[in-house]
């Protein structure tokens, strides 16, 4: 077993990009109020628009700087394009509150177009995002050999990376249990689209 501590936002970013590069898959449990990167638009202009709106209107901040977040986003998109599986679990609260921000800042029509694009992207690229009705206290990344746990407290990012088969199996079971209680994101996107 091997334990590595992460003590800053930039270190978090580099360690996460390293994990994405070295692993055939990374399963993600998104922390409270946070949405997976796959829900952001892929083109840089709309990515920046959406990211800016969320940062300005959400109480919690990102694990790291805007520049580092953009690097992580690009690394995740590239990893997915290379065929790496990156299923994720997120809170229903996070989905609804972040999309409410987008609607408030850019209007119903912008959100409607964003949802349509997401529906197509999820289907065409086989993106797996599951939504749970529960509070998720920390960010979790699970790979075949490591688990990366990250929290933000008083504006500072800390975390731990654990290389252990036993710990990986434990968090794989947690991920599976959460998916059993979740619904695929398509259900919520369809419901939101009808309500706009």
mmCIF file of C-alpha atoms in Angstrom:
data_model
loop_
_atom_site.group_PDB
_atom_site.id
_atom_site.type_symbol
_atom_site.label_atom_id
_atom_site.label_comp_id
_atom_site.label_asym_id
_atom_site.label_seq_id
_atom_site.Cartn_x
_atom_site.Cartn_y
_atom_site.Cartn_z
ATOM 1 C CA UNK A 1 0.000 0.000 0.000
ATOM 2 C CA UNK A 2 1.115 3.511 -0.779
ATOM 3 C CA UNK A 3 -0.360 6.825 0.409
ATOM 4 C CA UNK A 4 0.427 10.192 -1.138
ATOM 5 C CA UNK A 5 -0.859 13.489 0.247
ATOM 6 C CA UNK A 6 -2.022 16.386 -1.934
ATOM 7 C CA UNK A 7 -1.790 19.811 -0.336
ATOM 8 C CA UNK A 8 -2.670 22.398 -3.003
ATOM 9 C CA UNK A 9 -4.962 23.063 -5.932
ATOM 10 C CA UNK A 10 -2.203 22.957 -8.532
ATOM 11 C CA UNK A 11 -0.873 19.691 -7.143
ATOM 12 C CA UNK A 12 -4.414 18.320 -7.305
ATOM 13 C CA UNK A 13 -4.580 19.306 -10.982
ATOM 14 C CA UNK A 14 -1.276 17.703 -11.931
ATOM 15 C CA UNK A 15 -2.024 14.497 -10.016
ATOM 16 C CA UNK A 16 -5.448 14.208 -11.632
ATOM 17 C CA UNK A 17 -4.026 14.695 -15.140
ATOM 18 C CA UNK A 18 -1.397 12.059 -14.351
ATOM 19 C CA UNK A 19 -4.137 9.666 -13.226
ATOM 20 C CA UNK A 20 -6.096 10.302 -16.441
ATOM 21 C CA UNK A 21 -2.981 9.685 -18.558
ATOM 22 C CA UNK A 22 -1.887 6.444 -16.896
ATOM 23 C CA UNK A 23 -5.255 4.720 -16.338
ATOM 24 C CA UNK A 24 -7.478 2.816 -18.811
ATOM 25 C CA UNK A 25 -10.517 4.193 -16.952
ATOM 26 C CA UNK A 26 -11.289 6.677 -14.198
ATOM 27 C CA UNK A 27 -14.622 6.585 -12.376
ATOM 28 C CA UNK A 28 -15.634 9.874 -10.764
ATOM 29 C CA UNK A 29 -17.958 10.757 -7.910
ATOM 30 C CA UNK A 30 -18.480 14.520 -8.108
ATOM 31 C CA UNK A 31 -18.548 16.387 -4.811
ATOM 32 C CA UNK A 32 -21.457 18.475 -3.554
ATOM 33 C CA UNK A 33 -22.652 21.149 -6.015
ATOM 34 C CA UNK A 34 -20.099 20.107 -8.662
ATOM 35 C CA UNK A 35 -20.861 18.813 -12.163
ATOM 36 C CA UNK A 36 -18.702 16.501 -14.314
ATOM 37 C CA UNK A 37 -16.683 18.172 -17.058
ATOM 38 C CA UNK A 38 -18.649 16.289 -19.726
ATOM 39 C CA UNK A 39 -21.617 18.556 -18.976
ATOM 40 C CA UNK A 40 -19.697 21.641 -20.074
ATOM 41 C CA UNK A 41 -19.757 22.648 -23.755
ATOM 42 C CA UNK A 42 -16.729 21.397 -25.701
ATOM 43 C CA UNK A 43 -16.056 24.539 -27.735
ATOM 44 C CA UNK A 44 -13.827 26.989 -25.805
ATOM 45 C CA UNK A 45 -16.114 30.044 -26.122
ATOM 46 C CA UNK A 46 -19.175 28.340 -24.630
ATOM 47 C CA UNK A 47 -17.068 26.447 -22.082
ATOM 48 C CA UNK A 48 -15.734 29.784 -20.787
ATOM 49 C CA UNK A 49 -19.217 31.336 -20.769
ATOM 50 C CA UNK A 50 -20.728 28.496 -18.745
ATOM 51 C CA UNK A 51 -17.752 28.166 -16.404
ATOM 52 C CA UNK A 52 -17.732 31.923 -15.735
ATOM 53 C CA UNK A 53 -21.451 31.989 -14.928
ATOM 54 C CA UNK A 54 -21.157 29.051 -12.522
ATOM 55 C CA UNK A 55 -18.101 30.411 -10.700
ATOM 56 C CA UNK A 56 -19.741 33.827 -10.247
ATOM 57 C CA UNK A 57 -23.017 32.437 -8.888
ATOM 58 C CA UNK A 58 -22.060 29.322 -6.933
ATOM 59 C CA UNK A 59 -20.954 29.442 -3.300
ATOM 60 C CA UNK A 60 -18.298 26.769 -3.686
ATOM 61 C CA UNK A 61 -15.223 27.280 -5.849
ATOM 62 C CA UNK A 62 -13.173 24.952 -7.989
ATOM 63 C CA UNK A 63 -10.377 22.803 -6.579
ATOM 64 C CA UNK A 64 -7.844 24.933 -8.433
ATOM 65 C CA UNK A 65 -7.319 27.987 -10.653
ATOM 66 C CA UNK A 66 -9.269 28.691 -13.839
ATOM 67 C CA UNK A 67 -6.190 27.920 -15.968
ATOM 68 C CA UNK A 68 -5.570 24.579 -14.240
ATOM 69 C CA UNK A 69 -9.268 23.693 -14.449
ATOM 70 C CA UNK A 70 -9.123 24.283 -18.208
ATOM 71 C CA UNK A 71 -6.089 21.975 -18.496
ATOM 72 C CA UNK A 72 -7.913 19.234 -16.544
ATOM 73 C CA UNK A 73 -10.993 19.708 -18.731
ATOM 74 C CA UNK A 74 -8.919 19.316 -21.913
ATOM 75 C CA UNK A 75 -7.102 16.279 -20.491
ATOM 76 C CA UNK A 76 -10.410 14.604 -19.655
ATOM 77 C CA UNK A 77 -11.891 15.310 -23.103
ATOM 78 C CA UNK A 78 -8.734 13.910 -24.759
ATOM 79 C CA UNK A 79 -8.753 10.815 -22.550
ATOM 80 C CA UNK A 80 -12.371 10.138 -23.499
ATOM 81 C CA UNK A 81 -11.604 10.618 -27.207
ATOM 82 C CA UNK A 82 -8.831 8.009 -26.854
ATOM 83 C CA UNK A 83 -11.446 5.495 -25.726
ATOM 84 C CA UNK A 84 -10.903 5.660 -21.979
ATOM 85 C CA UNK A 85 -14.036 5.052 -19.953
ATOM 86 C CA UNK A 86 -14.932 7.805 -17.513
ATOM 87 C CA UNK A 87 -18.323 7.093 -15.945
ATOM 88 C CA UNK A 88 -19.388 9.514 -13.254
ATOM 89 C CA UNK A 89 -21.932 9.982 -10.486
ATOM 90 C CA UNK A 90 -23.244 13.388 -9.464
ATOM 91 C CA UNK A 91 -25.872 14.936 -7.203
ATOM 92 C CA UNK A 92 -29.281 15.872 -8.531
ATOM 93 C CA UNK A 93 -28.917 19.124 -6.576
ATOM 94 C CA UNK A 94 -25.705 19.912 -8.483
ATOM 95 C CA UNK A 95 -27.347 19.304 -11.859
ATOM 96 C CA UNK A 96 -30.427 21.396 -11.119
ATOM 97 C CA UNK A 97 -28.663 24.269 -9.335
ATOM 98 C CA UNK A 98 -25.927 24.673 -11.968
ATOM 99 C CA UNK A 99 -28.414 24.519 -14.846
ATOM 100 C CA UNK A 100 -30.595 27.069 -13.022
ATOM 101 C CA UNK A 101 -27.567 29.390 -12.955
ATOM 102 C CA UNK A 102 -27.066 28.949 -16.716
ATOM 103 C CA UNK A 103 -30.759 29.679 -17.346
ATOM 104 C CA UNK A 104 -30.670 32.748 -15.079
ATOM 105 C CA UNK A 105 -27.522 34.193 -16.709
ATOM 106 C CA UNK A 106 -28.036 33.266 -20.384
ATOM 107 C CA UNK A 107 -31.759 32.544 -20.658
ATOM 108 C CA UNK A 108 -34.022 29.579 -21.396
ATOM 109 C CA UNK A 109 -33.127 29.337 -25.073
ATOM 110 C CA UNK A 110 -29.391 29.071 -24.376
ATOM 111 C CA UNK A 111 -30.002 26.311 -21.808
ATOM 112 C CA UNK A 112 -32.363 24.513 -24.176
ATOM 113 C CA UNK A 113 -29.710 24.470 -26.921
ATOM 114 C CA UNK A 114 -27.079 23.347 -24.427
ATOM 115 C CA UNK A 115 -29.303 20.458 -23.277
ATOM 116 C CA UNK A 116 -29.965 19.387 -26.892
ATOM 117 C CA UNK A 117 -26.246 19.375 -27.607
ATOM 118 C CA UNK A 118 -25.594 17.384 -24.416
ATOM 119 C CA UNK A 119 -28.226 14.787 -25.322
ATOM 120 C CA UNK A 120 -26.574 14.260 -28.716
ATOM 121 C CA UNK A 121 -23.069 14.179 -27.226
ATOM 122 C CA UNK A 122 -24.050 11.637 -24.543
ATOM 123 C CA UNK A 123 -25.601 9.338 -27.123
ATOM 124 C CA UNK A 124 -22.911 9.665 -29.797
ATOM 125 C CA UNK A 125 -19.911 9.469 -27.462
ATOM 126 C CA UNK A 126 -21.342 6.923 -24.996
ATOM 127 C CA UNK A 127 -20.906 9.246 -22.019
ATOM 128 C CA UNK A 128 -22.107 7.675 -18.772
ATOM 129 C CA UNK A 129 -23.320 10.085 -16.109
ATOM 130 C CA UNK A 130 -25.587 8.967 -13.275
ATOM 131 C CA UNK A 131 -27.569 11.243 -10.954
ATOM 132 C CA UNK A 132 -28.261 10.479 -7.281
ATOM 133 C CA UNK A 133 -30.682 12.053 -4.816
ATOM 134 C CA UNK A 134 -28.139 12.356 -2.019
ATOM 135 C CA UNK A 135 -25.437 14.622 -0.635
ATOM 136 C CA UNK A 136 -21.886 13.814 -1.802
ATOM 137 C CA UNK A 137 -19.266 15.271 0.582
ATOM 138 C CA UNK A 138 -16.037 14.772 -1.397
ATOM 139 C CA UNK A 139 -14.591 14.299 -4.862
ATOM 140 C CA UNK A 140 -13.534 10.697 -5.590
ATOM 141 C CA UNK A 141 -11.563 9.343 -8.550
ATOM 142 C CA UNK A 142 -11.268 5.559 -8.895
ATOM 143 C CA UNK A 143 -8.792 3.892 -11.264
ATOM 144 C CA UNK A 144 -7.729 0.224 -11.458
ATOM 145 C CA UNK A 145 -4.764 0.815 -9.132
ATOM 146 C CA UNK A 146 -5.506 4.012 -7.168
ATOM 147 C CA UNK A 147 -8.199 5.997 -5.414
ATOM 148 C CA UNK A 148 -7.844 9.792 -5.281
ATOM 149 C CA UNK A 149 -9.928 11.528 -2.594
ATOM 150 C CA UNK A 150 -10.120 15.323 -2.577
ATOM 151 C CA UNK A 151 -11.887 17.865 -0.397
ATOM 152 C CA UNK A 152 -12.021 21.659 -0.217
ATOM 153 C CA UNK A 153 -12.033 23.219 3.229
ATOM 154 C CA UNK A 154 -11.777 26.961 3.933
ATOM 155 C CA UNK A 155 -10.907 27.531 0.274
ATOM 156 C CA UNK A 156 -7.938 25.137 0.298
ATOM 157 C CA UNK A 157 -7.726 21.848 -1.579
ATOM 158 C CA UNK A 158 -6.354 18.815 0.189
ATOM 159 C CA UNK A 159 -6.461 15.172 -0.671
ATOM 160 C CA UNK A 160 -4.934 11.759 -0.580
ATOM 161 C CA UNK A 161 -4.056 9.225 -3.256
ATOM 162 C CA UNK A 162 -4.141 5.612 -2.077
ATOM 163 C CA UNK A 163 -2.580 2.800 -4.113
ATOM 164 C CA UNK A 164 -4.201 -0.342 -2.687
ATOM 165 C CA UNK A 165 -6.266 -3.169 -4.209
ATOM 166 C CA UNK A 166 -8.378 -3.347 -1.057
ATOM 167 C CA UNK A 167 -9.186 0.384 -1.139
ATOM 168 C CA UNK A 168 -9.866 0.319 -4.915
ATOM 169 C CA UNK A 169 -12.312 -2.585 -4.395
ATOM 170 C CA UNK A 170 -14.014 -0.724 -1.549
ATOM 171 C CA UNK A 171 -14.580 2.400 -3.677
ATOM 172 C CA UNK A 172 -15.557 0.345 -6.741
ATOM 173 C CA UNK A 173 -18.308 -1.167 -4.556
ATOM 174 C CA UNK A 174 -19.341 2.306 -3.392
ATOM 175 C CA UNK A 175 -19.514 3.492 -7.007
ATOM 176 C CA UNK A 176 -21.648 0.464 -8.006
ATOM 177 C CA UNK A 177 -23.981 0.995 -5.029
ATOM 178 C CA UNK A 178 -24.476 4.637 -5.991
ATOM 179 C CA UNK A 179 -25.270 3.690 -9.599
ATOM 180 C CA UNK A 180 -27.877 1.222 -8.304
ATOM 181 C CA UNK A 181 -29.612 4.156 -6.575
ATOM 182 C CA UNK A 182 -29.139 6.560 -9.494
ATOM 183 C CA UNK A 183 -30.842 7.376 -12.765
ATOM 184 C CA UNK A 184 -29.002 8.039 -16.046
ATOM 185 C CA UNK A 185 -28.658 11.760 -16.715
ATOM 186 C CA UNK A 186 -30.708 11.445 -19.911
ATOM 187 C CA UNK A 187 -33.846 11.110 -17.779
ATOM 188 C CA UNK A 188 -33.209 14.502 -16.140
ATOM 189 C CA UNK A 189 -32.127 16.227 -19.361
ATOM 190 C CA UNK A 190 -35.353 15.090 -21.073
ATOM 191 C CA UNK A 191 -37.430 16.332 -18.108
ATOM 192 C CA UNK A 192 -35.634 19.716 -18.101
ATOM 193 C CA UNK A 193 -36.014 20.123 -21.862
ATOM 194 C CA UNK A 194 -39.775 19.568 -21.633
ATOM 195 C CA UNK A 195 -40.099 22.137 -18.836
ATOM 196 C CA UNK A 196 -38.284 24.948 -20.718
#
